[in-house]
Short mmCIF file of C-alpha atoms in Angstrom, two decimals:
data_model
loop_
_atom_site.label_atom_id
_atom_site.label_comp_id
_atom_site.label_asym_id
_atom_site.label_seq_id
_atom_site.Cartn_x
_atom_site.Cartn_y
_atom_site.Cartn_z
CA MET A 21 39.55 -139.74 -12.19
CA ARG A 22 41.76 -141.33 -14.29
CA PHE A 23 41.86 -145.40 -14.44
CA GLY A 24 44.49 -145.89 -12.28
CA LEU A 25 42.42 -144.02 -9.22
CA LEU A 26 39.04 -146.26 -10.84
CA LEU A 27 40.89 -149.39 -10.24
CA LYS A 28 41.71 -148.50 -6.45
CA LEU A 29 38.19 -146.61 -5.77
CA PHE A 30 36.78 -150.62 -7.86
CA ALA A 31 39.62 -152.12 -5.25
CA LEU A 32 37.86 -150.80 -2.41
CA CYS A 33 33.78 -151.56 -3.45
CA GLY A 34 34.77 -155.01 -3.12
CA VAL A 35 36.66 -158.14 -2.78
CA LEU A 36 36.69 -161.36 -4.22
CA ILE A 37 35.10 -163.73 -1.10
CA SER A 38 34.76 -167.40 -2.03
CA ASN A 39 31.64 -169.16 0.02
CA ASN A 40 28.18 -171.33 -1.04
CA ALA A 41 26.22 -168.37 -0.28
CA ASN A 42 22.66 -167.62 -1.78
CA ALA A 43 22.49 -170.73 -4.38
CA SER A 44 21.29 -169.53 -8.19
CA ASN A 45 18.57 -170.82 -10.23
CA ILE A 46 20.51 -170.96 -12.88
CA GLU A 47 22.46 -174.21 -13.38
CA LEU A 48 26.31 -174.46 -14.25
CA PRO A 49 27.31 -177.61 -16.39
CA THR A 50 29.39 -179.12 -13.17
CA SER A 51 31.19 -181.46 -16.49
CA MET A 52 32.84 -178.29 -17.60
CA GLY A 53 34.35 -178.37 -14.00
CA ILE A 54 32.38 -175.82 -12.25
CA LYS A 55 32.98 -175.30 -8.23
CA ASN A 56 32.62 -173.34 -5.53
CA GLN A 57 29.27 -171.06 -7.23
CA HIS A 58 28.40 -168.79 -5.17
CA SER A 59 25.75 -165.25 -5.25
CA CYS A 60 27.63 -162.11 -5.95
CA PHE A 61 24.77 -160.79 -3.30
CA HIS A 62 26.16 -162.04 -0.51
CA ASP A 63 27.32 -161.35 3.26
CA VAL A 64 28.64 -157.00 3.35
CA PHE A 65 27.47 -157.25 -0.38
CA SER A 66 23.76 -158.11 0.14
CA ASP A 67 22.75 -154.73 0.20
CA TYR A 68 23.45 -151.40 -0.53
CA ASP A 69 24.22 -149.78 2.86
CA SER A 70 26.14 -153.04 4.25
CA TRP A 71 28.58 -152.90 1.12
CA PHE A 72 28.73 -148.94 1.73
CA LYS A 73 29.60 -149.09 5.28
CA PHE A 74 31.97 -152.27 4.54
CA VAL A 75 33.84 -149.80 2.40
CA TYR A 76 33.90 -146.51 4.08
CA ALA A 77 35.21 -148.13 7.08
CA LYS A 78 38.05 -149.65 4.28
CA ASN A 79 38.73 -145.95 3.71
CA GLU A 80 38.58 -144.82 7.00
CA SER A 81 40.93 -147.43 8.08
CA ASN A 82 43.23 -146.68 5.11
CA PHE A 83 43.93 -142.63 6.77
CA LYS A 84 44.16 -143.88 9.91
CA ARG A 85 47.02 -146.37 9.13
CA ARG A 86 48.42 -143.32 6.86
CA GLY A 87 48.77 -141.42 9.82
CA ILE A 88 46.00 -138.88 8.86
CA LYS A 89 44.70 -136.68 11.60
CA ASP A 90 41.41 -135.25 10.21
CA TYR A 91 40.45 -136.90 7.72
CA SER A 92 36.53 -135.87 7.64
CA LYS A 93 36.76 -133.83 4.49
CA PRO A 94 38.57 -136.69 2.17
CA LEU A 95 35.36 -139.33 3.68
CA LYS A 96 32.90 -137.19 2.73
CA GLN A 97 34.71 -136.61 -1.38
CA PHE A 98 34.68 -140.93 -1.01
CA GLU A 99 30.89 -140.17 0.25
CA LYS A 100 29.90 -138.42 -3.00
CA ARG A 101 32.33 -140.10 -5.20
CA PHE A 102 30.58 -143.31 -3.84
CA ASN A 103 27.48 -142.15 -4.46
CA THR A 104 27.92 -141.22 -7.86
CA MET A 105 29.70 -144.00 -9.09
CA PHE A 106 27.30 -146.17 -7.32
CA PRO A 107 23.54 -144.59 -7.01
CA LYS A 108 21.52 -146.78 -4.83
CA THR A 109 18.79 -146.92 -6.88
CA ASP A 110 20.25 -148.54 -10.07
CA PHE A 111 22.08 -150.75 -7.13
CA ASP A 112 18.41 -151.85 -5.83
CA ALA A 113 16.94 -152.41 -9.18
CA ALA A 114 19.58 -154.73 -10.09
CA LYS A 115 19.79 -156.83 -7.36
CA LYS A 116 15.78 -157.05 -8.16
CA ALA A 117 16.46 -157.57 -11.79
CA LEU A 118 20.05 -159.77 -11.62
CA ASP A 119 21.06 -162.87 -10.92
CA CYS A 120 25.03 -162.72 -10.47
CA GLN A 121 26.87 -165.34 -9.77
CA ARG A 122 30.86 -166.24 -8.46
CA PHE A 123 32.53 -169.45 -9.46
CA THR A 124 35.73 -171.29 -10.11
CA TYR A 125 36.17 -173.66 -13.41
CA SER A 126 39.38 -175.62 -13.89
CA VAL A 127 41.67 -174.47 -17.59
CA ASN A 128 44.94 -176.62 -17.77
CA GLY A 129 44.76 -177.83 -14.29
CA GLN A 130 44.63 -174.53 -12.74
CA GLU A 131 41.80 -172.77 -10.91
CA VAL A 132 40.31 -169.71 -12.92
CA ASP A 133 37.56 -166.95 -11.36
CA GLY A 134 34.36 -166.60 -13.33
CA LEU A 135 31.97 -164.67 -13.37
CA LEU A 136 28.32 -165.23 -14.74
CA ILE A 137 25.28 -161.85 -14.87
CA ALA A 138 21.77 -162.90 -16.46
CA PRO A 139 18.17 -161.71 -16.22
CA LYS A 140 16.67 -163.45 -13.59
CA LYS A 141 13.61 -163.96 -15.85
CA MET A 142 15.97 -166.11 -18.18
CA THR A 143 14.97 -169.06 -15.82
CA SER A 144 11.53 -169.11 -17.21
CA THR A 145 11.39 -167.65 -20.69
CA GLN A 146 10.65 -168.93 -23.72
CA SER A 147 13.31 -167.33 -25.54
CA LYS A 148 16.77 -167.91 -24.96
CA VAL A 149 19.03 -164.95 -23.23
CA PRO A 150 22.05 -163.00 -25.37
CA VAL A 151 25.44 -163.16 -24.10
CA VAL A 152 27.88 -160.67 -23.69
CA LEU A 153 31.45 -161.92 -22.90
CA TYR A 154 33.55 -159.43 -21.20
CA ASN A 155 37.56 -159.53 -21.11
CA ARG A 156 38.38 -157.27 -18.67
CA GLY A 157 41.67 -154.48 -18.47
CA GLY A 158 44.44 -154.85 -16.46
CA THR A 159 47.08 -157.41 -15.44
CA ARG A 160 47.10 -160.32 -13.10
CA ASN A 161 45.52 -159.00 -9.87
CA TYR A 162 45.13 -155.38 -11.21
CA GLY A 163 41.99 -154.74 -12.42
CA ASP A 164 40.07 -157.71 -10.92
CA LEU A 165 36.23 -158.40 -11.39
CA VAL A 166 35.72 -157.12 -8.32
CA PHE A 167 32.45 -156.14 -6.81
CA GLY A 168 32.07 -152.55 -7.46
CA HIS A 169 34.09 -153.18 -10.98
CA VAL A 170 30.99 -155.53 -11.60
CA VAL A 171 28.57 -153.24 -10.37
CA TYR A 172 29.77 -150.20 -12.54
CA SER A 173 30.63 -152.38 -15.94
CA LEU A 174 28.43 -155.28 -16.54
CA PHE A 175 25.58 -154.39 -14.42
CA PRO A 176 24.77 -151.95 -16.76
CA VAL A 177 24.81 -153.88 -19.38
CA ALA A 178 23.28 -157.26 -18.43
CA MET A 179 20.08 -154.66 -16.86
CA GLN A 180 19.60 -154.32 -21.09
CA GLY A 181 18.74 -157.73 -21.34
CA TYR A 182 22.15 -159.81 -21.84
CA ALA A 183 23.48 -162.34 -20.39
CA VAL A 184 27.06 -161.23 -19.16
CA ILE A 185 30.22 -163.96 -18.39
CA ALA A 186 33.74 -163.29 -18.09
CA SER A 187 37.08 -164.45 -16.56
CA ASN A 188 39.26 -163.21 -13.93
CA TYR A 189 42.14 -164.93 -16.16
CA ARG A 190 44.82 -167.01 -14.96
CA ASN A 191 47.06 -166.42 -12.42
CA ASP A 192 50.14 -166.69 -15.18
CA GLU A 193 48.18 -165.18 -18.02
CA GLN A 194 50.51 -163.99 -20.50
CA TYR A 195 48.78 -161.51 -22.31
CA GLY A 196 47.31 -164.15 -24.05
CA ALA A 197 50.54 -164.72 -26.07
CA ASP A 198 50.70 -168.54 -24.92
CA ASN A 199 47.22 -169.33 -24.95
CA ILE A 200 43.52 -167.29 -24.08
CA ASP A 201 41.67 -170.96 -22.51
CA GLU A 202 40.59 -169.60 -20.01
CA VAL A 203 38.50 -167.21 -22.61
CA THR A 204 37.72 -169.90 -24.72
CA ARG A 205 36.50 -172.22 -21.97
CA LEU A 206 33.92 -169.79 -21.29
CA ILE A 207 32.29 -170.41 -24.71
CA ASP A 208 32.16 -174.34 -23.57
CA ILE A 209 30.53 -173.25 -20.68
CA VAL A 210 28.17 -170.74 -22.13
CA GLU A 211 27.50 -174.16 -24.78
CA ASN A 212 26.40 -175.71 -21.95
CA ILE A 213 23.43 -173.29 -20.17
CA PRO A 214 20.34 -174.01 -21.94
CA GLN A 215 18.96 -170.69 -21.21
CA LEU A 216 21.51 -169.34 -22.85
CA GLU A 217 22.18 -168.09 -26.71
CA SER A 218 24.88 -170.16 -27.60
CA ASN A 219 25.44 -170.69 -31.14
CA LYS A 220 26.72 -166.54 -31.26
CA VAL A 221 28.29 -165.12 -28.57
CA ASN A 222 28.75 -160.60 -28.17
CA VAL A 223 31.99 -160.05 -27.18
CA TYR A 224 33.05 -156.29 -25.17
CA GLY A 225 36.75 -155.81 -23.89
CA ALA A 226 38.17 -153.07 -22.16
CA SER A 227 42.06 -151.44 -22.13
CA ARG A 228 43.91 -155.02 -22.03
CA GLY A 229 40.67 -156.84 -23.06
CA GLY A 230 40.87 -154.80 -26.17
CA LEU A 231 42.84 -157.45 -27.36
CA THR A 232 42.13 -160.36 -25.03
CA SER A 233 38.62 -160.11 -27.09
CA MET A 234 40.06 -160.22 -30.88
CA GLN A 235 42.88 -162.59 -29.63
CA LEU A 236 39.06 -164.66 -28.70
CA ALA A 237 37.41 -163.70 -32.12
CA ARG A 238 40.51 -165.36 -33.84
CA GLU A 239 40.35 -168.43 -31.66
CA ARG A 240 36.87 -169.19 -32.10
CA PRO A 241 35.70 -166.88 -35.45
CA ASN A 242 32.61 -169.03 -35.85
CA LYS A 243 30.69 -168.76 -32.25
CA ILE A 244 31.44 -164.36 -32.82
CA ALA A 245 28.65 -162.49 -33.62
CA SER A 246 30.09 -158.60 -33.03
CA ILE A 247 32.94 -156.63 -30.33
CA VAL A 248 33.68 -153.64 -28.84
CA SER A 249 36.56 -152.14 -27.88
CA VAL A 250 36.61 -149.59 -25.26
CA ALA A 251 40.36 -147.88 -25.01
CA GLY A 252 41.88 -151.26 -26.48
CA VAL A 253 45.17 -152.58 -27.27
CA MET A 254 45.60 -153.02 -31.00
CA ASN A 255 49.25 -152.74 -31.28
CA SER A 256 51.85 -154.28 -28.58
CA GLU A 257 54.69 -152.45 -29.59
CA LEU A 258 53.00 -149.00 -29.30
CA TRP A 259 51.66 -150.24 -26.14
CA ALA A 260 55.09 -150.71 -24.27
CA GLN A 261 56.76 -147.64 -26.28
CA ASN A 262 54.16 -145.72 -23.40
CA ARG A 263 54.51 -147.44 -20.32
CA ALA A 264 57.62 -149.25 -18.95
CA GLY A 265 55.49 -152.02 -16.66
CA ILE A 266 53.71 -153.24 -20.28
CA ARG A 267 57.26 -153.20 -21.62
CA ASN A 268 58.75 -155.41 -18.41
CA ASN A 269 55.97 -157.54 -18.48
CA ILE A 270 55.91 -158.22 -22.22
CA SER A 271 59.68 -158.59 -22.06
CA LEU A 272 59.23 -161.71 -19.60
CA ILE A 273 56.94 -163.46 -21.61
CA ASP A 274 58.16 -166.66 -22.45
CA GLY A 275 59.99 -166.83 -26.00
CA TYR A 276 60.72 -163.00 -25.85
CA THR A 277 64.28 -163.27 -25.90
CA LYS A 278 64.38 -165.30 -28.58
CA ASN A 279 62.24 -163.48 -30.84
CA ALA A 280 61.28 -159.98 -29.78
CA LYS A 281 59.37 -159.23 -32.45
CA ALA A 282 57.22 -162.50 -33.00
CA ILE A 283 55.57 -161.97 -29.23
CA HIS A 284 54.48 -158.29 -30.29
CA ASN A 285 53.26 -159.91 -33.49
CA LYS A 286 50.88 -162.22 -31.41
CA LEU A 287 49.95 -159.41 -29.18
CA SER A 288 48.61 -156.77 -32.41
CA PRO A 289 45.60 -157.32 -33.85
CA VAL A 290 46.42 -155.22 -36.10
CA GLN A 291 48.94 -157.48 -37.34
CA TRP A 292 46.73 -160.21 -38.20
CA VAL A 293 42.98 -158.68 -38.74
CA ASP A 294 42.80 -161.19 -41.87
CA GLU A 295 42.84 -163.58 -40.11
CA LEU A 296 39.77 -162.40 -37.45
CA PRO A 297 36.40 -163.47 -38.44
CA ASN A 298 33.91 -161.03 -40.58
CA VAL A 299 31.87 -159.73 -38.35
CA PRO A 300 31.35 -156.02 -37.24
CA VAL A 301 33.58 -153.98 -34.75
CA LEU A 302 32.79 -151.08 -32.37
CA LEU A 303 35.92 -149.00 -31.33
CA MET A 304 35.97 -146.60 -28.45
CA HIS A 305 38.25 -144.45 -27.72
CA SER A 306 39.57 -140.99 -25.87
CA LYS A 307 41.85 -138.51 -27.46
CA ASP A 308 43.21 -137.88 -24.55
CA ASP A 309 43.79 -140.93 -22.69
CA THR A 310 47.69 -141.75 -21.91
CA LYS A 311 47.44 -145.55 -21.05
CA VAL A 312 46.67 -147.00 -24.35
CA SER A 313 47.21 -144.23 -27.07
CA VAL A 314 44.20 -143.64 -28.68
CA LYS A 315 46.72 -144.57 -31.94
CA HIS A 316 45.93 -147.87 -31.46
CA SER A 317 42.17 -147.26 -32.58
CA LEU A 318 43.51 -145.35 -34.98
CA GLN A 319 44.97 -147.63 -36.67
CA MET A 320 42.95 -150.67 -36.24
CA VAL A 321 40.51 -148.50 -38.33
CA GLU A 322 42.95 -148.22 -41.02
CA LYS A 323 43.36 -152.22 -40.97
CA LEU A 324 40.03 -152.64 -40.92
CA LYS A 325 38.96 -150.84 -43.70
CA GLN A 326 42.19 -152.08 -45.79
CA HIS A 327 40.32 -155.72 -45.36
CA ASP A 328 36.52 -154.31 -45.89
CA ARG A 329 35.32 -155.27 -42.61
CA PRO A 330 32.36 -154.03 -40.88
CA HIS A 331 33.50 -151.46 -38.46
CA LYS A 332 33.02 -147.84 -36.57
CA ALA A 333 34.82 -145.60 -34.63
CA ILE A 334 33.65 -143.24 -32.12
CA ILE A 335 36.66 -141.22 -30.66
CA PHE A 336 35.61 -139.31 -27.79
CA PRO A 337 37.19 -135.33 -27.54
CA ASP A 338 38.44 -136.19 -23.85
CA GLY A 339 37.53 -138.63 -20.83
CA GLY A 340 41.18 -140.31 -20.72
CA HIS A 341 41.36 -144.09 -20.51
CA ASP A 342 38.28 -144.65 -18.31
CA ILE A 343 36.32 -141.99 -20.69
CA ILE A 344 35.01 -140.19 -17.78
CA GLY A 345 31.75 -138.53 -18.63
CA TYR A 346 30.52 -140.70 -21.31
CA LYS A 347 29.82 -143.50 -19.33
CA ASP A 348 26.16 -143.81 -20.57
CA LYS A 349 26.64 -142.39 -24.32
CA ALA A 350 29.26 -145.47 -24.69
CA LEU A 351 26.80 -148.06 -23.17
CA ASN A 352 24.06 -146.97 -25.72
CA HIS A 353 26.25 -147.39 -28.04
CA THR A 354 26.99 -150.92 -27.18
CA ILE A 355 23.97 -151.65 -27.02
CA GLN A 356 22.93 -150.58 -30.12
CA TRP A 357 25.70 -151.75 -31.84
CA PHE A 358 25.03 -155.78 -30.38
CA LYS A 359 21.57 -155.31 -31.15
CA SER A 360 22.18 -154.24 -35.09
CA ALA A 361 24.80 -156.97 -34.98
CA ALA A 362 22.01 -159.83 -34.46
CA ILE A 363 20.05 -157.82 -37.48
CA ARG A 364 22.67 -156.55 -40.20
CA LYS A 365 26.26 -156.02 -40.62
CA PRO A 366 26.79 -151.89 -39.96
CA LYS A 367 28.14 -150.10 -42.53
CA ASN A 368 32.15 -149.21 -42.20
CA ASP A 369 31.93 -145.51 -40.49
CA SER A 370 34.10 -143.35 -37.94
CA ILE A 371 32.96 -140.35 -36.48
#
């Protein structure tokens, strides 16, 4: 299963729903323009069985609409895939241990969807909870932080004792070529939640989110503890050469027709490593990634070496864009990176 299929499954495994169900113990700062705060665990997502039935019914409806007469086999395949990706024991453990809240916040006059996941114990603990700011992949609605995405990608991080905050980006985002105000605002929000460690945050990005993570580090260098990029975009021109859809999206960015090179430079961390904070960077990638070539991470490694920045590269032999088959290993590397960054700067290394 590759990136497109994974995101399609995420889309079927949950939608963004805005209501005011299940208030949280986490007090998000209304002074930051926070509105519509509600629990992720509500309605059809209140328990595992109701979530599964909801997604199962959506699949069944899709098969009927497509005129498939015998869809018993694909439904069984879906059920097996769902149970593999989202084990009930993991879901139940996360629901018991985590507080997951969706909210909207205002950025330059626009309402943006945000997400905060945190250990429930953070409301009573003496020490502050370390923060991971997650930058999702995809463009516009593609790659949204729907429920399935959150369960699969973010609950495992939060279960390790971290608060995870994320943005769905604004509607007119241009890969951050103009600004990433909706992402930098998350740091401002964190600073206004007393239970969170706001002095420094760890940054974690996937695919296009790798680019966003580097942009954030450049914008708020003094607030970054470490960076983890999984299959991250590091070279805009290489990215555009590889995918016609991305090439078209970039061509529509304000100012592209006047100076395409300048836009590509803005979207290429390999061009401005010297502007990044001197914090440890972990790059993970698969050799057979066809969406974002492994060349992105390899080129970034060379630039980090040139600037003597602490880093490590982990290149998996296969797994595609989603490093399928290496999820647990990647999670372990990520958590260990965050922990080690809190203690010391890791040595430069590539494996």
